[in-house]
Each structure stands twice: as C-alpha cells, then as structure tokens.
mmCIF file of C-alpha atoms in Angstrom:
data_model
loop_
_atom_site.group_PDB
_atom_site.id
_atom_site.type_symbol
_atom_site.label_atom_id
_atom_site.label_comp_id
_atom_site.label_asym_id
_atom_site.label_seq_id
_atom_site.Cartn_x
_atom_site.Cartn_y
_atom_site.Cartn_z
ATOM 1 C CA ALA A 1083 92.477 108.884 109.694
ATOM 2 C CA ILE A 1084 93.616 105.972 107.527
ATOM 3 C CA GLN A 1085 90.136 104.417 107.592
ATOM 4 C CA ALA A 1086 88.637 107.757 106.562
ATOM 5 C CA TYR A 1087 91.165 107.998 103.729
ATOM 6 C CA HIS A 1088 90.269 104.522 102.435
ATOM 7 C CA ALA A 1089 86.545 105.292 102.713
ATOM 8 C CA ALA A 1090 87.027 108.510 100.715
ATOM 9 C CA THR A 1091 89.077 106.623 98.106
ATOM 10 C CA SER A 1092 86.376 103.968 97.716
ATOM 11 C CA TYR A 1093 83.726 106.686 97.434
ATOM 12 C CA MET A 1094 85.759 108.477 94.727
ATOM 13 C CA ASP A 1095 86.246 105.219 92.811
ATOM 14 C CA ALA A 1096 82.502 104.621 92.898
ATOM 15 C CA GLN A 1097 81.731 108.146 91.678
ATOM 16 C CA LEU A 1098 84.208 107.832 88.812
ATOM 17 C CA GLY A 1099 82.523 104.550 87.900
ATOM 18 C CA ARG A 1100 79.175 106.376 87.749
ATOM 19 C CA VAL A 1101 80.637 108.936 85.327
ATOM 20 C CA VAL A 1102 82.013 106.188 83.076
ATOM 21 C CA ASP A 1103 78.688 104.305 83.185
ATOM 22 C CA ALA A 1104 76.801 107.503 82.291
ATOM 23 C CA LEU A 1105 79.085 108.167 79.312
ATOM 24 C CA ASP A 1106 78.558 104.584 78.126
ATOM 25 C CA GLY A 1107 74.789 104.924 78.557
ATOM 26 C CA LEU A 1108 74.702 108.178 76.579
ATOM 27 C CA GLY A 1109 76.872 106.785 73.789
ATOM 28 C CA LEU A 1110 79.608 109.328 74.510
ATOM 29 C CA ALA A 1111 82.373 107.022 75.756
ATOM 30 C CA GLN A 1112 83.976 106.704 72.313
ATOM 31 C CA SER A 1113 84.323 110.477 71.942
ATOM 32 C CA THR A 1114 85.251 111.499 75.498
ATOM 33 C CA VAL A 1115 88.646 111.633 77.178
ATOM 34 C CA ILE A 1116 88.517 111.179 80.953
ATOM 35 C CA VAL A 1117 91.306 112.483 83.179
ATOM 36 C CA PHE A 1118 91.344 111.928 86.936
ATOM 37 C CA THR A 1119 94.145 113.426 89.000
ATOM 38 C CA SER A 1120 94.976 115.508 92.043
ATOM 39 C CA ASP A 1121 97.289 118.443 92.685
ATOM 40 C CA HIS A 1122 99.200 116.593 95.405
ATOM 41 C CA GLY A 1123 99.550 113.341 97.270
ATOM 42 C CA TYR A 1124 98.643 113.027 100.904
ATOM 43 C CA HIS A 1125 100.646 112.291 104.046
ATOM 44 C CA LEU A 1126 98.866 110.272 106.706
ATOM 45 C CA GLY A 1127 101.247 110.858 109.588
ATOM 46 C CA ASP A 1128 104.343 109.456 107.886
ATOM 47 C CA HIS A 1129 107.407 111.604 108.670
ATOM 48 C CA GLY A 1130 105.161 113.330 111.236
ATOM 49 C CA LEU A 1131 103.347 115.117 108.406
ATOM 50 C CA TRP A 1132 99.722 115.462 107.325
ATOM 51 C CA GLN A 1133 98.345 116.639 103.987
ATOM 52 C CA LYS A 1134 100.967 118.092 101.591
ATOM 53 C CA GLN A 1135 103.761 120.699 101.429
ATOM 54 C CA SER A 1136 106.671 118.286 101.327
ATOM 55 C CA LEU A 1137 108.745 116.660 98.629
ATOM 56 C CA PHE A 1138 108.553 113.136 99.940
ATOM 57 C CA GLU A 1139 107.151 110.644 97.435
ATOM 58 C CA ARG A 1140 103.866 110.404 99.329
ATOM 59 C CA SER A 1141 103.183 114.114 98.748
ATOM 60 C CA ALA A 1142 104.798 114.666 95.331
ATOM 61 C CA ARG A 1143 103.259 111.607 93.668
ATOM 62 C CA VAL A 1144 99.684 112.070 92.508
ATOM 63 C CA PRO A 1145 97.005 109.766 91.135
ATOM 64 C CA LEU A 1146 96.653 109.990 87.361
ATOM 65 C CA ILE A 1147 94.096 108.075 85.332
ATOM 66 C CA ILE A 1148 93.564 108.798 81.646
ATOM 67 C CA SER A 1149 90.973 106.949 79.616
ATOM 68 C CA ALA A 1150 91.013 107.790 75.926
ATOM 69 C CA PRO A 1151 88.836 106.373 73.154
ATOM 70 C CA GLY A 1152 90.696 103.593 71.364
ATOM 71 C CA ALA A 1153 93.800 103.705 73.584
ATOM 72 C CA LYS A 1154 95.293 100.209 73.820
ATOM 73 C CA GLY A 1155 96.401 100.832 77.399
ATOM 74 C CA ASN A 1156 92.946 101.645 78.780
ATOM 75 C CA GLY A 1157 92.391 99.773 82.029
ATOM 76 C CA ARG A 1158 96.098 99.023 82.510
ATOM 77 C CA SER A 1159 98.711 100.667 84.712
ATOM 78 C CA THR A 1160 102.225 101.830 83.906
ATOM 79 C CA THR A 1161 105.390 102.698 85.790
ATOM 80 C CA ALA A 1162 106.289 105.445 83.300
ATOM 81 C CA LEU A 1163 106.972 108.875 84.741
ATOM 82 C CA ALA A 1164 104.579 111.739 84.080
ATOM 83 C CA GLU A 1165 104.194 115.323 85.266
ATOM 84 C CA MET A 1166 101.133 117.522 85.547
ATOM 85 C CA LEU A 1167 102.469 119.776 82.800
ATOM 86 C CA ASP A 1168 102.141 116.794 80.453
ATOM 87 C CA LEU A 1169 98.341 116.974 80.545
ATOM 88 C CA TYR A 1170 97.964 119.889 78.102
ATOM 89 C CA PRO A 1171 100.068 118.322 75.302
ATOM 90 C CA THR A 1172 98.473 114.926 75.976
ATOM 91 C CA LEU A 1173 94.934 116.261 75.660
ATOM 92 C CA ALA A 1174 95.881 118.244 72.554
ATOM 93 C CA ALA A 1175 97.312 115.093 70.935
ATOM 94 C CA LEU A 1176 94.252 113.012 71.880
ATOM 95 C CA CYS A 1177 91.965 115.651 70.362
ATOM 96 C CA GLY A 1178 94.039 115.909 67.171
ATOM 97 C CA LEU A 1179 95.087 119.486 67.939
ATOM 98 C CA PRO A 1180 98.587 120.919 67.638
ATOM 99 C CA ALA A 1181 100.172 121.783 70.984
ATOM 100 C CA PRO A 1182 101.825 125.221 71.175
ATOM 101 C CA ASP A 1183 105.616 125.165 70.813
ATOM 102 C CA TYR A 1184 106.137 126.939 74.131
ATOM 103 C CA LEU A 1185 104.774 124.090 76.260
ATOM 104 C CA ASP A 1186 107.234 122.378 78.586
ATOM 105 C CA GLY A 1187 105.232 119.169 78.878
ATOM 106 C CA THR A 1188 105.405 116.007 76.801
ATOM 107 C CA SER A 1189 102.451 114.130 75.361
ATOM 108 C CA LEU A 1190 101.747 110.897 77.211
ATOM 109 C CA ARG A 1191 99.900 109.463 74.209
ATOM 110 C CA PRO A 1192 102.647 106.904 73.455
ATOM 111 C CA ILE A 1193 102.151 105.461 76.960
ATOM 112 C CA LEU A 1194 98.374 105.284 76.474
ATOM 113 C CA ASP A 1195 98.997 102.996 73.507
ATOM 114 C CA ASP A 1196 101.866 101.019 75.084
ATOM 115 C CA VAL A 1197 102.054 100.936 78.889
ATOM 116 C CA ASN A 1198 105.696 99.811 78.639
ATOM 117 C CA ALA A 1199 106.697 102.975 76.753
ATOM 118 C CA THR A 1200 108.360 105.968 78.400
ATOM 119 C CA VAL A 1201 108.442 109.592 77.295
ATOM 120 C CA LYS A 1202 110.775 111.037 79.939
ATOM 121 C CA ASN A 1203 113.486 109.893 82.301
ATOM 122 C CA ALA A 1204 112.763 112.362 85.118
ATOM 123 C CA ALA A 1205 109.852 114.105 86.818
ATOM 124 C CA PHE A 1206 110.288 117.302 88.829
ATOM 125 C CA SER A 1207 108.496 118.797 91.833
ATOM 126 C CA GLN A 1208 108.940 122.043 93.719
ATOM 127 C CA VAL A 1209 107.608 123.465 96.960
ATOM 128 C CA ARG A 1210 107.883 127.053 98.155
ATOM 129 C CA ARG A 1211 108.304 127.742 101.843
ATOM 130 C CA GLY A 1212 108.084 131.549 101.733
ATOM 131 C CA ALA A 1213 110.895 133.209 103.686
ATOM 132 C CA ASN A 1214 112.267 129.756 104.542
ATOM 133 C CA GLY A 1215 113.341 129.034 100.980
ATOM 134 C CA GLU A 1216 112.374 126.375 98.487
ATOM 135 C CA GLY A 1217 112.694 122.686 97.805
ATOM 136 C CA TYR A 1218 113.369 121.083 94.424
ATOM 137 C CA SER A 1219 113.003 117.379 93.777
ATOM 138 C CA VAL A 1220 113.581 114.981 90.901
ATOM 139 C CA ARG A 1221 112.312 111.422 90.573
ATOM 140 C CA SER A 1222 114.311 109.285 88.142
ATOM 141 C CA GLY A 1223 114.416 105.499 88.035
ATOM 142 C CA GLN A 1224 114.469 104.172 91.585
ATOM 143 C CA TRP A 1225 115.678 107.485 93.045
ATOM 144 C CA ARG A 1226 114.131 110.637 94.506
ATOM 145 C CA TYR A 1227 116.662 113.415 95.045
ATOM 146 C CA THR A 1228 115.728 116.675 96.779
ATOM 147 C CA GLU A 1229 117.607 119.911 97.399
ATOM 148 C CA TRP A 1230 116.493 122.487 99.982
ATOM 149 C CA THR A 1231 117.548 126.124 99.692
ATOM 150 C CA ASP A 1232 117.295 129.152 101.936
ATOM 151 C CA ALA A 1233 115.539 132.373 100.883
ATOM 152 C CA ALA A 1234 118.710 133.526 99.074
ATOM 153 C CA GLY A 1235 118.822 130.315 97.007
ATOM 154 C CA LYS A 1236 121.801 128.788 98.853
ATOM 155 C CA LEU A 1237 121.724 124.996 99.186
ATOM 156 C CA THR A 1238 121.084 124.047 102.826
ATOM 157 C CA ALA A 1239 120.265 120.327 102.673
ATOM 158 C CA ALA A 1240 119.903 117.394 100.313
ATOM 159 C CA GLN A 1241 118.035 114.106 100.444
ATOM 160 C CA LEU A 1242 118.390 110.950 98.357
ATOM 161 C CA PHE A 1243 115.982 108.062 98.771
ATOM 162 C CA ASP A 1244 115.924 104.656 97.111
ATOM 163 C CA GLU A 1245 112.207 104.259 96.331
ATOM 164 C CA VAL A 1246 112.580 100.526 95.652
ATOM 165 C CA ALA A 1247 114.586 99.442 98.709
ATOM 166 C CA ASP A 1248 113.148 102.122 101.030
ATOM 167 C CA PRO A 1249 109.674 103.215 99.832
ATOM 168 C CA ALA A 1250 108.939 104.773 103.247
ATOM 169 C CA GLU A 1251 111.951 107.079 102.707
ATOM 170 C CA THR A 1252 113.494 106.394 106.110
ATOM 171 C CA LYS A 1253 117.190 106.447 105.134
ATOM 172 C CA ASN A 1254 118.674 109.561 103.530
ATOM 173 C CA LEU A 1255 121.536 108.396 101.271
ATOM 174 C CA ALA A 1256 122.639 111.867 100.094
ATOM 175 C CA LEU A 1257 125.885 111.753 102.109
ATOM 176 C CA ASP A 1258 126.629 108.070 101.442
ATOM 177 C CA PRO A 1259 129.954 107.946 99.502
ATOM 178 C CA ALA A 1260 128.635 104.925 97.577
ATOM 179 C CA ARG A 1261 125.867 107.144 96.146
ATOM 180 C CA ALA A 1262 128.029 110.168 95.247
ATOM 181 C CA ALA A 1263 127.716 109.525 91.488
ATOM 182 C CA THR A 1264 123.919 109.236 91.772
ATOM 183 C CA VAL A 1265 123.730 112.500 93.732
ATOM 184 C CA LYS A 1266 125.937 114.244 91.142
ATOM 185 C CA GLU A 1267 123.826 112.980 88.228
ATOM 186 C CA LEU A 1268 120.512 113.962 89.820
ATOM 187 C CA ALA A 1269 121.821 117.326 91.047
ATOM 188 C CA ALA A 1270 122.776 118.080 87.435
ATOM 189 C CA LEU A 1271 119.172 117.393 86.403
ATOM 190 C CA LEU A 1272 117.917 119.804 89.086
ATOM 191 C CA ALA A 1273 120.374 122.614 88.235
ATOM 192 C CA PRO A 1274 118.407 124.051 85.287
ATOM 193 C CA ILE A 1275 115.165 123.795 87.267
ATOM 194 C CA ARG A 1276 116.668 125.748 90.172
ATOM 195 C CA ALA A 1277 118.052 128.317 87.713
ATOM 196 C CA GLN A 1278 114.526 129.169 86.464
ATOM 197 C CA LYS A 1279 113.774 131.275 89.568
#
C-alpha cells in the first residue's frame, strides 16, 4: 500500500508539473493562481486505520500548495498553520476582490509573501461519527489536542499529542499532570468550536 501511495504521489506531482508547464507555455502563468489541496490526509495502517475519519495528524493535515503570480514565497515551504476555510479569503485577496465580512477564514496572502509569517495560532478539525458523537481537534504550536463527545455532546475522551517529540502520536499526554496547563489552554480554544453545534 505504501508503494502504491508513493507512486500515486509521484504521478500527481508530474501532472501538476504539466499544468504549470502548460500555463507557462500559454503565457498565462503571471495571471493564474494555482491551488492544490485535498479534503483529508491519509492513514496507511498507522493506528490500525486506513483512509480518513480520524483526528490524528495524518488524517487532519492536508497538502496545500498555492502558487500566486509575484508571490515572494513561491517554491518555498512554511510551517505556518492554515485551514481550508482560509482558501476563499486568500483567493479573494490574490484577485484584488473584497472578501465578505461573514467569512470565518483568514487570508494567507501574508504567508505567500513571507514564509516566516503567521496569520493564526490554531487550526481546527472536526469529525462526525453519527450516533457515536463527534470529535473536535485543535493544532497549535507543537500540540494536537482532541476531545471526543457522545451523541448528547458529553465529553467522553481527550487526547494530547506532542507533534515534535512524538510525530507518530503514540503517547497520549492528556492525563499527564505535567501537561494540565496545556490541556486547559487548548480545551479553552475548542470550547467555542464545540458550542457552534
């Protein structure tokens, strides 16, 4: 499965390269914004899971490539956080259009010009499990914190992972007394998200 995944990734890279080459050849590269992303990451057997429907980093994190005419960060990567709801305001800003006031997202344009910039300190993910409840997750700094609820919205479990020291998310630190302040801080970030039901 892993070999198939890498083959598919290489194929996708090659196809994206063909699109970029075609835009260059047609003289459209300087007036075209390219966005490449996915709606979810992909488990490859880690945690006994395949595909998506979890809130582990491997599933919640998605590829995101934005190439914009004149952006100083083109061709460079960043560690800045972004969410899918940031795409609309980003594209509006890149096209010189005003974004509607009701949008929740934040334009990523500052990051496209300076890959060391940040526009948010947290990124949120949610998964619905029907009658089994929901999961809410926040990624902030080195931490991913997740709360699981039952169908009535009652908290049933929590997970805290250190994405720097434990990128495979093998040690849940949510009940570690040394991490109580981190759990409290991240739970406070999730509270308004959970309240939006």
